[in-house]
Tab-separated table of C-alpha atoms and ligand atoms in Angstrom:
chain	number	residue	atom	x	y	z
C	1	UNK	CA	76.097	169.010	158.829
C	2	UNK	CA	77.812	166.004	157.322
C	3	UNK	CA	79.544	165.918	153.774
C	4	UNK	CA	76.618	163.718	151.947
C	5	UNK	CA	74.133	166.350	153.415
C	6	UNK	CA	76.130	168.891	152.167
C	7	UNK	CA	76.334	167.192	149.133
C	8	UNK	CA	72.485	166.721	148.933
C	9	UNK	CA	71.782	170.130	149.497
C	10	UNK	CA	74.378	171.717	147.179
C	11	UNK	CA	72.268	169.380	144.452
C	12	UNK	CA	68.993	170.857	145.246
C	13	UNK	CA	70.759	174.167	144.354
C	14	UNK	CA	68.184	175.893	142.053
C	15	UNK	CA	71.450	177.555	140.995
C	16	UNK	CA	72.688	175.222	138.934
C	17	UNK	CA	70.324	175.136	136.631
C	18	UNK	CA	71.315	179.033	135.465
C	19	UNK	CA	74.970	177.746	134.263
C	20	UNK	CA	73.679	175.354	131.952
C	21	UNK	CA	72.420	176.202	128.406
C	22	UNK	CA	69.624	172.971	129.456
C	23	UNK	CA	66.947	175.553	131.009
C	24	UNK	CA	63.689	173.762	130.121
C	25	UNK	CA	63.089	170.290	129.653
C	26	UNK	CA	60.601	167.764	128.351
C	27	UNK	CA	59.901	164.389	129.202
C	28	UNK	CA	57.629	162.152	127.993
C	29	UNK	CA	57.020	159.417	129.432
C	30	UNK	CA	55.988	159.921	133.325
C	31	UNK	CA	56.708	155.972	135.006
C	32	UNK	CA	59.265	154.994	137.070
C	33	UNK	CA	62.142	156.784	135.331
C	34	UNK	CA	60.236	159.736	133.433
C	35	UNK	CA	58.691	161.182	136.828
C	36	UNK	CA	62.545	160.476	138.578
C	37	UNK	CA	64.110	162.363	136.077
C	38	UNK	CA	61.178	165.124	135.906
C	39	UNK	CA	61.620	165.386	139.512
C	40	UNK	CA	65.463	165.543	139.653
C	41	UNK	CA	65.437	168.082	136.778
C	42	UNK	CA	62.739	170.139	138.373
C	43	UNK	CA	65.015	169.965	142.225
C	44	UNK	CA	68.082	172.069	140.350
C	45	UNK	CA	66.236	174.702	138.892
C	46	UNK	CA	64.726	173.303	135.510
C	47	UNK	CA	61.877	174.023	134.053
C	48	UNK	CA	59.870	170.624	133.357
C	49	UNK	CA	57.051	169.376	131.135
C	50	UNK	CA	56.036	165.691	131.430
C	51	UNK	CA	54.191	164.433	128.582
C	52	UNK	CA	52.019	161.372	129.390
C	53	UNK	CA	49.223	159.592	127.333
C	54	UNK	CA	46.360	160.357	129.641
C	55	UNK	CA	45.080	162.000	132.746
C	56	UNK	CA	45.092	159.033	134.941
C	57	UNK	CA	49.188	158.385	134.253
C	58	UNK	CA	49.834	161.989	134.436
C	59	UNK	CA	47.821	161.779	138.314
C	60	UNK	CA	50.176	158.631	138.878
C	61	UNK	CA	53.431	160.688	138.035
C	62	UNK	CA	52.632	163.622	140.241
C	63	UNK	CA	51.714	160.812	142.839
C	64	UNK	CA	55.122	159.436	142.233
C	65	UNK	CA	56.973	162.515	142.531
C	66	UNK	CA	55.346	164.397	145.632
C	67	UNK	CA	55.808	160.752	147.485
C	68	UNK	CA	59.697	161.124	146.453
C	69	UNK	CA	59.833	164.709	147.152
C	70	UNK	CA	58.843	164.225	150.799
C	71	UNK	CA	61.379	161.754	150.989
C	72	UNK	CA	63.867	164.008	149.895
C	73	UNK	CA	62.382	167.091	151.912
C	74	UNK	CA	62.599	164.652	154.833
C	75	UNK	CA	66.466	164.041	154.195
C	76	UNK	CA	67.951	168.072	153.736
C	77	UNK	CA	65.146	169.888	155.906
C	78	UNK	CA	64.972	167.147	158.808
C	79	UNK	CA	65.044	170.445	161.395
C	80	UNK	CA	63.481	173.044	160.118
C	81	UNK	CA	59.927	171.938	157.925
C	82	UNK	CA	58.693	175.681	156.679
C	83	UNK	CA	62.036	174.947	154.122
C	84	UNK	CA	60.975	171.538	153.369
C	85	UNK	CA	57.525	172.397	152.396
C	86	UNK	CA	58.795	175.608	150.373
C	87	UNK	CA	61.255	172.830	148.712
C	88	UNK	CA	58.195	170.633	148.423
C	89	UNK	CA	56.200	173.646	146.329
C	90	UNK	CA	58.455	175.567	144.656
C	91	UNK	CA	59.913	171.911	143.102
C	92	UNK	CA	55.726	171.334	141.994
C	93	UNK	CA	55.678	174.556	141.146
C	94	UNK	CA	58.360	173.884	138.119
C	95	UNK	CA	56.417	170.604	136.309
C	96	UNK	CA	54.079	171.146	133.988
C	97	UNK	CA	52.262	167.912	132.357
C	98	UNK	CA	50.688	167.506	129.132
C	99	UNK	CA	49.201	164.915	126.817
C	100	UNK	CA	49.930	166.982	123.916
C	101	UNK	CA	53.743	166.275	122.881
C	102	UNK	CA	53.622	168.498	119.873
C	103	UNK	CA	52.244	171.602	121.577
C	104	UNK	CA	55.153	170.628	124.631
C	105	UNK	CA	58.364	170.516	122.853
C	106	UNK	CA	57.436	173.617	120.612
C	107	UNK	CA	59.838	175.351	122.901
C	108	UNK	CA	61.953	173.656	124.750
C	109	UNK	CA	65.441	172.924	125.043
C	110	UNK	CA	65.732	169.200	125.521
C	111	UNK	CA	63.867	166.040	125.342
C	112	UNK	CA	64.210	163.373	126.670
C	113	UNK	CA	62.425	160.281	125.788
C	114	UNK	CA	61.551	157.493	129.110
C	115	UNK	CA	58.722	155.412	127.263
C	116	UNK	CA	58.377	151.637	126.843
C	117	UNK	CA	61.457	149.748	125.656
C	118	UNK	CA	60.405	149.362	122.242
C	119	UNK	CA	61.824	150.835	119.219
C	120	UNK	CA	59.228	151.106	117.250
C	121	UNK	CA	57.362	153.348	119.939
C	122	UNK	CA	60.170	155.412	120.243
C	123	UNK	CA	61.105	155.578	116.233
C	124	UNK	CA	57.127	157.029	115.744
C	125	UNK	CA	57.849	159.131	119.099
C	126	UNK	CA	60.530	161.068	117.890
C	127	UNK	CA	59.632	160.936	114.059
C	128	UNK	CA	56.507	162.600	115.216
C	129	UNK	CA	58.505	165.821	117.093
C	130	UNK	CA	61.814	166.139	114.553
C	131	UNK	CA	60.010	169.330	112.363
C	132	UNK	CA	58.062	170.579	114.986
C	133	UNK	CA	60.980	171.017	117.923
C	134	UNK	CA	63.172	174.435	118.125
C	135	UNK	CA	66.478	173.280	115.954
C	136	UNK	CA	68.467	174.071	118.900
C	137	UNK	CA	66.504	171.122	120.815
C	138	UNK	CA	68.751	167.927	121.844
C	139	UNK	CA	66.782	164.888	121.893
C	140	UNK	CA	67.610	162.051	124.152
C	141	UNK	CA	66.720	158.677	125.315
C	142	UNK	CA	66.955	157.119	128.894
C	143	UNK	CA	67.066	153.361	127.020
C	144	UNK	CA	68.250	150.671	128.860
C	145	UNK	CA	69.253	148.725	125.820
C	146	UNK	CA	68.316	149.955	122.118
C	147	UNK	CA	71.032	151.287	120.246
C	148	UNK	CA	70.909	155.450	120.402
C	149	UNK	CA	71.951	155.716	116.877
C	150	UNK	CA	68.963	153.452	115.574
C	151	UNK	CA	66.504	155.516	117.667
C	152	UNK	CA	67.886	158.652	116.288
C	153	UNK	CA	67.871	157.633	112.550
C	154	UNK	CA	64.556	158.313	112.121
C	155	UNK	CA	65.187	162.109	112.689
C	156	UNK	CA	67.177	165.438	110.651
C	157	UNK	CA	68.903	165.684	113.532
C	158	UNK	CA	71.592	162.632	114.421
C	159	UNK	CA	74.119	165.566	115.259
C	160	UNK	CA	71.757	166.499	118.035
C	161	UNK	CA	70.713	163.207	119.457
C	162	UNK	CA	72.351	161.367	122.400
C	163	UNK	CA	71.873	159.210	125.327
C	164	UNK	CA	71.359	160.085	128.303
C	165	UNK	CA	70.832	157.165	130.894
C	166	UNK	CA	69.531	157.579	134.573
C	167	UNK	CA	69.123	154.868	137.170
C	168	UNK	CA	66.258	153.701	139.104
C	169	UNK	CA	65.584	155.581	141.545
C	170	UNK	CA	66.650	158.500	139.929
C	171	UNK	CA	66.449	160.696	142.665
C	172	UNK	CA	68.492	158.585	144.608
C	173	UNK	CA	71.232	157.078	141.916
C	174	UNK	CA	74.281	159.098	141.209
C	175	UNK	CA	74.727	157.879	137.702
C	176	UNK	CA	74.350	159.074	134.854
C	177	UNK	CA	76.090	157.848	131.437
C	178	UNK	CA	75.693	160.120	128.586
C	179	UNK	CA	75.676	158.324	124.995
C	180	UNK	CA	77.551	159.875	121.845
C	181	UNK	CA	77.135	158.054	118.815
C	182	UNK	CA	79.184	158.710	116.532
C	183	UNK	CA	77.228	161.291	114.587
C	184	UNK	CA	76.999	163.195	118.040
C	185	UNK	CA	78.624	166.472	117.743
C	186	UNK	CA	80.871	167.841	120.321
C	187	UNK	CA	79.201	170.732	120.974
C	188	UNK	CA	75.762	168.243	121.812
C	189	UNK	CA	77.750	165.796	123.969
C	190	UNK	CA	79.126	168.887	125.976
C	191	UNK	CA	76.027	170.047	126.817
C	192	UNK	CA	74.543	167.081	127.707
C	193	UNK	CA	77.386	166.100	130.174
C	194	UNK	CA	77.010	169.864	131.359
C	195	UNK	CA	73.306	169.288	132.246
C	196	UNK	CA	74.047	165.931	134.018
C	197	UNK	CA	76.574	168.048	136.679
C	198	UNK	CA	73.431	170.905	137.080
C	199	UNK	CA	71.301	167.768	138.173
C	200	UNK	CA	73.947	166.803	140.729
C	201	UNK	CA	74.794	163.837	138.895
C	202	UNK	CA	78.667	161.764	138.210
C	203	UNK	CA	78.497	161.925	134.549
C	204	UNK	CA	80.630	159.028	132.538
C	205	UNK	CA	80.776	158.896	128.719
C	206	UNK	CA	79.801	155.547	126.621
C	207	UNK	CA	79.857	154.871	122.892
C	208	UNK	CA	76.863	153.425	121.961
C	209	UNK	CA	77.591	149.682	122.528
C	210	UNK	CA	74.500	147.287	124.127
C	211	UNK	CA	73.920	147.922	127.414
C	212	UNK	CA	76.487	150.754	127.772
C	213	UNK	CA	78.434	149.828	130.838
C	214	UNK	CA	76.151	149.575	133.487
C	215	UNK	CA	73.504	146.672	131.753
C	216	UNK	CA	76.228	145.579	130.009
C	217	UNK	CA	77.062	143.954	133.084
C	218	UNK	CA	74.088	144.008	135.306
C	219	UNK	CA	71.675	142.772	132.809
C	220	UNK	CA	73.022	138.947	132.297
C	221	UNK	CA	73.994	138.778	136.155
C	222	UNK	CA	70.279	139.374	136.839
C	223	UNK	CA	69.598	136.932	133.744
C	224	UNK	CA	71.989	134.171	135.393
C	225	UNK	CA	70.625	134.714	138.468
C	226	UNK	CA	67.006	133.479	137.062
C	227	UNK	CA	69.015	130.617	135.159
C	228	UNK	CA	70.461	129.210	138.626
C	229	UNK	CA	66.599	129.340	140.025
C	230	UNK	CA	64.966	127.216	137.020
C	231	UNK	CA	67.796	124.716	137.305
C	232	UNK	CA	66.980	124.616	141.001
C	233	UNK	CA	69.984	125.595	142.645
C	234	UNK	CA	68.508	127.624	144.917
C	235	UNK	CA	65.488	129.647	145.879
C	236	UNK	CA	65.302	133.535	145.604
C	237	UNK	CA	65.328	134.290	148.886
C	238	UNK	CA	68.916	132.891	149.461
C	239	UNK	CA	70.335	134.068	146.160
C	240	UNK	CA	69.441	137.338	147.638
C	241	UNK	CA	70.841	137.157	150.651
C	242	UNK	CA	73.630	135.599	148.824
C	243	UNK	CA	74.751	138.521	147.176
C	244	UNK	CA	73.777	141.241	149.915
C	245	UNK	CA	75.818	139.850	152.328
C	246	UNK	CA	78.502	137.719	150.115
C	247	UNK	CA	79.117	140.371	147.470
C	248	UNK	CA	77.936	143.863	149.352
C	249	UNK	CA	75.424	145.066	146.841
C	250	UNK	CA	72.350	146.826	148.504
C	251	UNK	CA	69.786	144.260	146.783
C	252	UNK	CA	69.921	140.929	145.567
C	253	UNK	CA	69.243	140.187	141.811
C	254	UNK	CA	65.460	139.203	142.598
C	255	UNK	CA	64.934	142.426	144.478
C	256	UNK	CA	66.843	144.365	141.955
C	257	UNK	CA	64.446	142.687	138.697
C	258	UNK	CA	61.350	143.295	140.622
C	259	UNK	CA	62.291	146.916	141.239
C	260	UNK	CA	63.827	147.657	137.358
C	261	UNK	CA	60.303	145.339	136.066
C	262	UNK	CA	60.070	142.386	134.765
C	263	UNK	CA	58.603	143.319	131.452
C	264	UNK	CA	61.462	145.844	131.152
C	265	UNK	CA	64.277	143.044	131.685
C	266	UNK	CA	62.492	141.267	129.267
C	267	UNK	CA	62.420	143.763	126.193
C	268	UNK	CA	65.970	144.245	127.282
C	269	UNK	CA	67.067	140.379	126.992
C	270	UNK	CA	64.746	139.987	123.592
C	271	UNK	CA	66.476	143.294	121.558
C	272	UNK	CA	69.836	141.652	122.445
C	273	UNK	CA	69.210	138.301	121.692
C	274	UNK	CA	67.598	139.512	118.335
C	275	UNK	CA	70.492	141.428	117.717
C	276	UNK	CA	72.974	138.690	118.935
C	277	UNK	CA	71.728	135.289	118.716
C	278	UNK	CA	74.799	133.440	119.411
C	279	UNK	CA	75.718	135.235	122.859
C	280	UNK	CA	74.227	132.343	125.465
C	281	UNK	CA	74.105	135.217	127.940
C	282	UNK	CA	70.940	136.700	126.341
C	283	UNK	CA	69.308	133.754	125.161
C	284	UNK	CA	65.464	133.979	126.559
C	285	UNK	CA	64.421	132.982	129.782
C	286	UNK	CA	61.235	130.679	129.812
C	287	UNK	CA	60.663	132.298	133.751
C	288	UNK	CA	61.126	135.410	132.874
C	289	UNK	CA	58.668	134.828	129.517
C	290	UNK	CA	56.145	133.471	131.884
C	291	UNK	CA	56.193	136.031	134.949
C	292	UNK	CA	55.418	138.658	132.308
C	293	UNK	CA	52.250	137.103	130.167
C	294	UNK	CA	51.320	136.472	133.430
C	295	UNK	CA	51.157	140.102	133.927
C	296	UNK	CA	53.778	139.901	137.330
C	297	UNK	CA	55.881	142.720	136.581
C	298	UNK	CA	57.553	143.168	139.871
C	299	UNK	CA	57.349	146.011	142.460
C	300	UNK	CA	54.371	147.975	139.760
C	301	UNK	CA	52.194	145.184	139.400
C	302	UNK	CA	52.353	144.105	142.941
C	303	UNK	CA	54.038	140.772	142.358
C	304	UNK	CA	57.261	139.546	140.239
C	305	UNK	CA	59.577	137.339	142.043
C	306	UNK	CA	57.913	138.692	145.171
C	307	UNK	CA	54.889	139.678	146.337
C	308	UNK	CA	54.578	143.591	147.258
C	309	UNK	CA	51.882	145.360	149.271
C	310	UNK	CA	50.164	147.683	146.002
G	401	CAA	N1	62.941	158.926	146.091
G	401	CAA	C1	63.584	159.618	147.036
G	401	CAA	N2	64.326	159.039	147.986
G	401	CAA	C2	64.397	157.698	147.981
G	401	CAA	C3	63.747	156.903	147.025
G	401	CAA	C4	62.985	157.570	146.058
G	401	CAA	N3	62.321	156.907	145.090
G	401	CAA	N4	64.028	155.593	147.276
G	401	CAA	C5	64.832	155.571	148.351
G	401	CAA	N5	65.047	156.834	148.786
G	401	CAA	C6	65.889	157.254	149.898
G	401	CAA	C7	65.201	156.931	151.208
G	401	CAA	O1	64.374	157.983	151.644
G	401	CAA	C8	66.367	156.701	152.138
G	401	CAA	O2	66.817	157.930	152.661
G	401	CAA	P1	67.554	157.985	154.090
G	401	CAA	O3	68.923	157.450	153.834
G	401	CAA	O4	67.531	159.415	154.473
G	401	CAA	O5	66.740	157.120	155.012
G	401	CAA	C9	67.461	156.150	151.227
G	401	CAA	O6	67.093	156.491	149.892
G	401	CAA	C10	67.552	154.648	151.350
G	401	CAA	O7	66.267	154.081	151.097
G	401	CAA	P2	65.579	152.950	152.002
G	401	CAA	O8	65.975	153.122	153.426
G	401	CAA	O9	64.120	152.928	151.669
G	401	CAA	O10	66.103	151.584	151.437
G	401	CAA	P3	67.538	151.077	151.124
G	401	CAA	O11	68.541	151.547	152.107
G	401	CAA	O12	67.346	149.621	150.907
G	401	CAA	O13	67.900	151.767	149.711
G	401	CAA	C11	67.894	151.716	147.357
G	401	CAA	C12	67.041	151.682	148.622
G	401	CAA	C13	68.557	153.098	147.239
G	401	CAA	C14	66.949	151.507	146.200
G	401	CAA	C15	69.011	150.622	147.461
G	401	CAA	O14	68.418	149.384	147.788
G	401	CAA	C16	69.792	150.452	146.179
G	401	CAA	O15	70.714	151.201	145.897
G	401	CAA	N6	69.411	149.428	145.390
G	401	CAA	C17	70.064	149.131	144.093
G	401	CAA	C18	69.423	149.998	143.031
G	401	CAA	C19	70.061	149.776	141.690
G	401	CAA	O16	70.930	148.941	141.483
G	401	CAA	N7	69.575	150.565	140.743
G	401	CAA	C20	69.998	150.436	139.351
G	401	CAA	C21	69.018	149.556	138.633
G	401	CAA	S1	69.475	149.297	136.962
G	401	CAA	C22	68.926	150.675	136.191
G	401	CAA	O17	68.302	151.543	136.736
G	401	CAA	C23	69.268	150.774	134.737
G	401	CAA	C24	68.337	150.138	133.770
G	401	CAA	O18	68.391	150.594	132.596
G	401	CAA	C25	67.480	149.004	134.047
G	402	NAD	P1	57.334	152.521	132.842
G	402	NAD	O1	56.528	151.432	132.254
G	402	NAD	O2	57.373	152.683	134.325
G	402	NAD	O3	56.897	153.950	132.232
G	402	NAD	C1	56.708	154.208	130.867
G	402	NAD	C2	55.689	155.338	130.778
G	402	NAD	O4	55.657	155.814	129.436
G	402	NAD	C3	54.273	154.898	131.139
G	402	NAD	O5	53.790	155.739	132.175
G	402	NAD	C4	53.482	155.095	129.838
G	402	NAD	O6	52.163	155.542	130.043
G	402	NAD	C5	54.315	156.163	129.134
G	402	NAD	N1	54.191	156.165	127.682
G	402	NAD	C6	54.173	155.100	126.839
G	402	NAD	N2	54.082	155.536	125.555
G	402	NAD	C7	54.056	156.904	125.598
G	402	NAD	C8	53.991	157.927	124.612
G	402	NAD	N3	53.939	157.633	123.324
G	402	NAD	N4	53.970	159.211	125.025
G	402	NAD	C9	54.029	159.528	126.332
G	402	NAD	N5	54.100	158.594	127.321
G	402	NAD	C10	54.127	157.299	126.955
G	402	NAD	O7	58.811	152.324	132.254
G	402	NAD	P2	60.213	152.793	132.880
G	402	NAD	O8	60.732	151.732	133.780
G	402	NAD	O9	60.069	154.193	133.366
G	402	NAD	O10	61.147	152.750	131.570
G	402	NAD	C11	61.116	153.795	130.608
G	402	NAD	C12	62.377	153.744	129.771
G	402	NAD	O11	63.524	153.884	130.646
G	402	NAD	C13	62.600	152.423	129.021
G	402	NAD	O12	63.247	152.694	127.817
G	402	NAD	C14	63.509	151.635	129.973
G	402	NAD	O13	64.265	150.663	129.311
G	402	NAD	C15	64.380	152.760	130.504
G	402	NAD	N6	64.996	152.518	131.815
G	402	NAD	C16	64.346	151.811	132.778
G	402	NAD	C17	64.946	151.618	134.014
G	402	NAD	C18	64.266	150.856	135.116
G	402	NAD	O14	64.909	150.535	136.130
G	402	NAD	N7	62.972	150.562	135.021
G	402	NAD	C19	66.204	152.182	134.278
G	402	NAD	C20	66.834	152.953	133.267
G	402	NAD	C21	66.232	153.088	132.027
């Protein structure tokens, strides 16, 4: 067996969940990174309940995750597929969905938040949970951009509030960066890194500064990457290649926004240049602006920067 099979399987470990004090988890919000993390949590053991706003996202999220599954299933249990299917159900077997998010966190012991960038969504989210959640209960958001400390201020519980930041796809992505704020307490932060290593994941620690470390970085390369194409320079298709086979990174910054969204790159770039009008690196992009009202959101819509079979 090779070492990152190894390393898969030892991740699917339903064992790991059992060290952690994390033993059930909500999340609410079931899209791209809510059913991910849903699915990783549910691989290592976790008890899982996503909370979505109707029946017909809740059907897309279970969609999401059994396609993933397989995927994985495919990966650890190439040889032998009686283990791959019991993976297959006994990882269903542990998510529970619900468009009730009152009646879902009533007893749990985390939640963590994947909705729309937004922080007004997220301030009436959590506002909405803070006296009806077990007081043990760490809340958490997966934002790419808002500050953790403003999402949290809304709530009793700032000492029990972090970040906890996944990457797309979750499943796949070894990252994840927990956020302390500076009203985080120790004992919070430990169990939130704790949790990350039961999910398999490299944990690293952030303050609470825009974009962390990873979008911190990635964010305005993807931005000047749609800068060079309005001024021309050169088309997508090359700037991809460009950087795939120039700089070594597995996708090229028109793959990689079509595959985060559009719309989410976009809330990301607007918070910050609210926030920080004089940084020239987060100044709107009038593509960008237009993709989006155009409704071409990337690899969900079915067309971004690219066109994608639906
Ligand atoms: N679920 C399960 N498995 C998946 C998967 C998914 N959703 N997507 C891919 N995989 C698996 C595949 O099954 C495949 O497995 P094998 O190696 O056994 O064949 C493996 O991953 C590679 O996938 P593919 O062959 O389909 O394609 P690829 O080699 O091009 O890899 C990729 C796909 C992993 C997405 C790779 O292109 C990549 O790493 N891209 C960069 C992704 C990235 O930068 N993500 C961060 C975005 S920023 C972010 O998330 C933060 C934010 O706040 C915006
Ligand atoms: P998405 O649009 O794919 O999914 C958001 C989901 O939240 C939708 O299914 C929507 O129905 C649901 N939702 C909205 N309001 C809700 C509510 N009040 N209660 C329950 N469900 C609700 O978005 P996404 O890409 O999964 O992003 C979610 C969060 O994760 C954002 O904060 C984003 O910035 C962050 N994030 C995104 C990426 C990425 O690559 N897309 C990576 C890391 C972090």
């Amino acid at each position: 067996m090779t070492t990152s099979l190894m390393v898969l399987k030892r991740s699917l470990s339903a064992s790991a969940a059992m060290s952690s004090a994390i033993k059930h988890v909500t999340v609410v919000g079931g899209g791209l990174m809510g059913s991910g993390i849903a699915q990783v949590a549910a691989q290592t053991g976790h008890e899982v309940t996503i909370v979505e706003v109707n029946d017909d996202a809740i059907k897309k999220a279970q969609k999401g995750i059994q396609t993933s599954l397989q995927r994985v299933a495919k990966k650890a249990y190439k040889d032998n597929s009686s283990e791959a299917e019991k993976f297959i159900s006994t990882t269903l077997g542990r998510i529970k969905t619900s468009v009730d998010l009152q009646g879902a966190v009533k007893n749990t012991d985390l939640v963590i938040e994947a909705i729309v960038e937004n922080l007004g969504a997220k301030h009436k989210l959590f506002s909405s949970i803070d006296s009806v959640a077990p007081q043990h209960t760490i809340f958490a958001s997966n934002t790419s951009s808002l500050p953790i400390g403003d999402i949290a201020s809304v709530t009793k519980r700032k000492d029990r509030f972090g970040g906890l930041h996944f990457f797309n796809p979750v499943p796949v992505m070894k990252l994840l960066e927990v956020v302390r704020t500076p009203e985080t307490s120790d004992d919070t932060y430990n169990k939130m890194m704790d949790w990350g290593k039961a999910l398999g994941k490299t944990t690293v620690t952030c303050k609470d500064t825009p974009g962390f470390i990873v979008n911190r970085l990635l964010v305005p390369y993807i931005a000047e990457s749609i800068r060079m194409l309005e001024r021309g320079d050169a088309s997508p298709r090359d700037i991809d290649t460009a950087m795939k086979l120039g700089a070594g990174y597995p996708m090229g910054p028109f793959e990689l926004a079509d595959y985060v969204g559009l719309d989410t790159n976009k809330f990301i770039l607007d918070g910050w240049y609210e926030k920080y009008p004089n940084e020239p690196l987060f100044k709107p992009i009038p593509l960008l602006n237009k993709l989006v009202s155009e409704g071409k959101l990337g690899v969900k819509s079915g067309e971004g920067f690219y066109k994608y079979n639906k």
